[in-house]
């Protein structure tokens, strides 16, 4: 799938639409989900143009992959999610339930997350 430069997260990265920022560095941006499913629901996205995790793993540099992976732990710590635990997930494609075609990991915490899949 070709990367769509007009997807909503690309617009957030370009500063064309706002987000409630949690953390940012050279490689990633983390912000609150606009429609939180749990008390804490944060999204972590790479700054590079990657459709999903598979696209990222195929095309991103080792540095980008390492920094993205580390950022998930960093943001979870920042949100207090390490205290009682959290869930992180990424959706891929239509069967996976992906709505926004820019790689993002969800971080859920602050309460029991419940069933792994429904
Ligand atoms: P997914 O189904 O994995 O693609 O998840 C996309 C997520 O992006 C959903 O949880 C949406 O609530 C969230 N979302 C969509 N638009 C925005 C936005 N403008 N700011 C923050 N989160 C958003």
Tab-separated table of C-alpha atoms and ligand atoms in Angstrom:
chain	number	residue	atom	x	y	z
A	1	UNK	CA	0.000	0.000	0.000
A	2	UNK	CA	1.324	3.409	-1.003
A	3	UNK	CA	1.675	5.947	1.806
A	4	UNK	CA	-1.118	8.564	1.751
A	5	UNK	CA	0.432	11.928	2.623
A	6	UNK	CA	-3.012	13.286	3.475
A	7	UNK	CA	-3.800	10.845	6.272
A	8	UNK	CA	-4.729	12.479	9.566
A	9	UNK	CA	-1.475	11.628	11.361
A	10	UNK	CA	0.590	13.052	8.491
A	11	UNK	CA	-1.401	16.264	8.950
A	12	UNK	CA	-0.685	16.209	12.692
A	13	UNK	CA	3.033	15.737	12.000
A	14	UNK	CA	3.007	18.708	9.617
A	15	UNK	CA	1.236	20.807	12.255
A	16	UNK	CA	-1.816	21.243	10.021
A	17	UNK	CA	-4.142	19.916	12.687
A	18	UNK	CA	-3.571	19.973	16.447
A	19	UNK	CA	-2.940	17.114	18.814
A	20	UNK	CA	-2.662	16.800	22.569
A	21	UNK	CA	1.054	16.095	22.680
A	22	UNK	CA	2.559	13.825	25.333
A	23	UNK	CA	6.155	13.615	24.058
A	24	UNK	CA	8.164	14.297	20.937
A	25	UNK	CA	11.722	13.731	19.789
A	26	UNK	CA	13.573	13.556	16.470
A	27	UNK	CA	12.004	10.201	15.600
A	28	UNK	CA	8.567	9.962	17.157
A	29	UNK	CA	5.504	11.864	18.312
A	30	UNK	CA	3.186	10.662	21.092
A	31	UNK	CA	-0.250	12.168	21.698
A	32	UNK	CA	-3.585	11.397	23.332
A	33	UNK	CA	-6.091	9.470	21.249
A	34	UNK	CA	-9.018	11.729	20.321
A	35	UNK	CA	-11.497	8.993	21.267
A	36	UNK	CA	-9.937	7.269	24.293
A	37	UNK	CA	-10.961	3.675	24.890
A	38	UNK	CA	-9.383	3.539	28.375
A	39	UNK	CA	-8.411	6.060	31.075
A	40	UNK	CA	-5.024	6.357	29.414
A	41	UNK	CA	-5.005	5.982	25.637
A	42	UNK	CA	-1.957	7.373	23.905
A	43	UNK	CA	-0.688	6.883	20.362
A	44	UNK	CA	2.997	6.677	19.441
A	45	UNK	CA	3.864	7.340	15.802
A	46	UNK	CA	7.140	7.493	13.885
A	47	UNK	CA	7.899	10.750	12.071
A	48	UNK	CA	8.789	8.863	8.895
A	49	UNK	CA	6.169	7.939	6.307
A	50	UNK	CA	5.249	4.322	7.060
A	51	UNK	CA	1.829	2.806	6.463
A	52	UNK	CA	2.025	0.120	9.124
A	53	UNK	CA	4.412	-2.067	11.113
A	54	UNK	CA	5.290	-4.256	8.128
A	55	UNK	CA	6.087	-1.240	5.961
A	56	UNK	CA	8.173	0.183	8.827
A	57	UNK	CA	10.123	-3.026	9.407
A	58	UNK	CA	10.854	-3.325	5.692
A	59	UNK	CA	11.869	0.270	5.002
A	60	UNK	CA	12.917	2.092	8.179
A	61	UNK	CA	16.547	2.394	9.244
A	62	UNK	CA	17.784	0.384	12.207
A	63	UNK	CA	18.062	3.650	14.142
A	64	UNK	CA	14.408	4.528	13.467
A	65	UNK	CA	13.298	1.046	14.527
A	66	UNK	CA	15.324	1.146	17.736
A	67	UNK	CA	14.171	4.653	18.616
A	68	UNK	CA	10.522	3.801	17.948
A	69	UNK	CA	10.688	0.691	20.090
A	70	UNK	CA	12.390	2.544	22.943
A	71	UNK	CA	9.837	5.355	22.690
A	72	UNK	CA	6.989	2.984	23.517
A	73	UNK	CA	8.604	2.130	26.845
A	74	UNK	CA	9.545	5.760	27.475
A	75	UNK	CA	6.009	7.026	26.841
A	76	UNK	CA	4.474	4.227	28.929
A	77	UNK	CA	6.734	5.295	31.806
A	78	UNK	CA	5.827	8.937	31.274
A	79	UNK	CA	2.112	8.131	31.477
A	80	UNK	CA	2.551	6.119	34.700
A	81	UNK	CA	1.557	3.026	32.774
A	82	UNK	CA	4.445	0.975	34.155
A	83	UNK	CA	3.040	1.068	37.699
A	84	UNK	CA	0.196	-1.412	37.209
A	85	UNK	CA	0.810	-2.439	33.628
A	86	UNK	CA	-0.489	-1.572	30.233
A	87	UNK	CA	-1.310	-2.933	26.809
A	88	UNK	CA	0.235	-1.832	23.567
A	89	UNK	CA	-1.062	-2.842	20.169
A	90	UNK	CA	-0.859	-1.933	16.549
A	91	UNK	CA	-3.508	-2.663	13.947
A	92	UNK	CA	-2.530	-3.612	10.407
A	93	UNK	CA	-4.864	-3.484	7.419
A	94	UNK	CA	-8.617	-3.826	7.219
A	95	UNK	CA	-8.977	-7.175	9.011
A	96	UNK	CA	-6.620	-5.829	11.688
A	97	UNK	CA	-8.931	-2.852	12.203
A	98	UNK	CA	-6.496	-0.150	11.079
A	99	UNK	CA	-8.285	3.129	10.392
A	100	UNK	CA	-5.373	5.535	9.990
A	101	UNK	CA	-2.742	4.423	7.437
A	102	UNK	CA	0.302	5.759	9.305
A	103	UNK	CA	2.000	3.353	11.718
A	104	UNK	CA	0.873	3.885	15.283
A	105	UNK	CA	1.061	1.944	18.502
A	106	UNK	CA	-1.738	2.364	21.009
A	107	UNK	CA	-0.849	2.437	24.708
A	108	UNK	CA	-3.773	1.648	27.029
A	109	UNK	CA	-3.563	1.848	30.819
A	110	UNK	CA	-5.016	3.364	33.987
A	111	UNK	CA	-7.542	0.554	34.487
A	112	UNK	CA	-7.987	-3.145	33.688
A	113	UNK	CA	-7.742	-3.467	29.941
A	114	UNK	CA	-9.843	-6.619	29.716
A	115	UNK	CA	-10.137	-9.241	27.009
A	116	UNK	CA	-7.279	-9.342	24.567
A	117	UNK	CA	-9.560	-9.494	21.535
A	118	UNK	CA	-13.307	-9.319	21.102
B	1	LIG	P1	-6.505	2.398	14.322
B	1	LIG	O1	-7.891	1.857	14.254
B	1	LIG	O2	-5.528	1.460	14.973
B	1	LIG	O3	-6.037	2.914	12.975
B	1	LIG	O4	-6.576	3.629	15.315
B	1	LIG	C1	-6.691	4.946	14.910
B	1	LIG	C2	-6.868	5.761	16.159
B	1	LIG	O5	-6.632	7.114	15.835
B	1	LIG	C3	-8.265	5.683	16.771
B	1	LIG	O6	-8.164	5.212	18.113
B	1	LIG	C4	-8.778	7.128	16.693
B	1	LIG	O7	-9.566	7.481	17.797
B	1	LIG	C5	-7.474	7.897	16.638
B	1	LIG	N1	-7.565	9.220	15.996
B	1	LIG	C6	-8.138	9.527	14.819
B	1	LIG	N2	-7.997	10.850	14.554
B	1	LIG	C7	-7.293	11.365	15.582
B	1	LIG	C8	-6.814	12.673	15.906
B	1	LIG	N3	-7.043	13.723	15.095
B	1	LIG	N4	-6.125	12.845	17.045
B	1	LIG	C9	-5.909	11.799	17.889
B	1	LIG	N5	-6.310	10.542	17.641
B	1	LIG	C10	-7.002	10.319	16.509
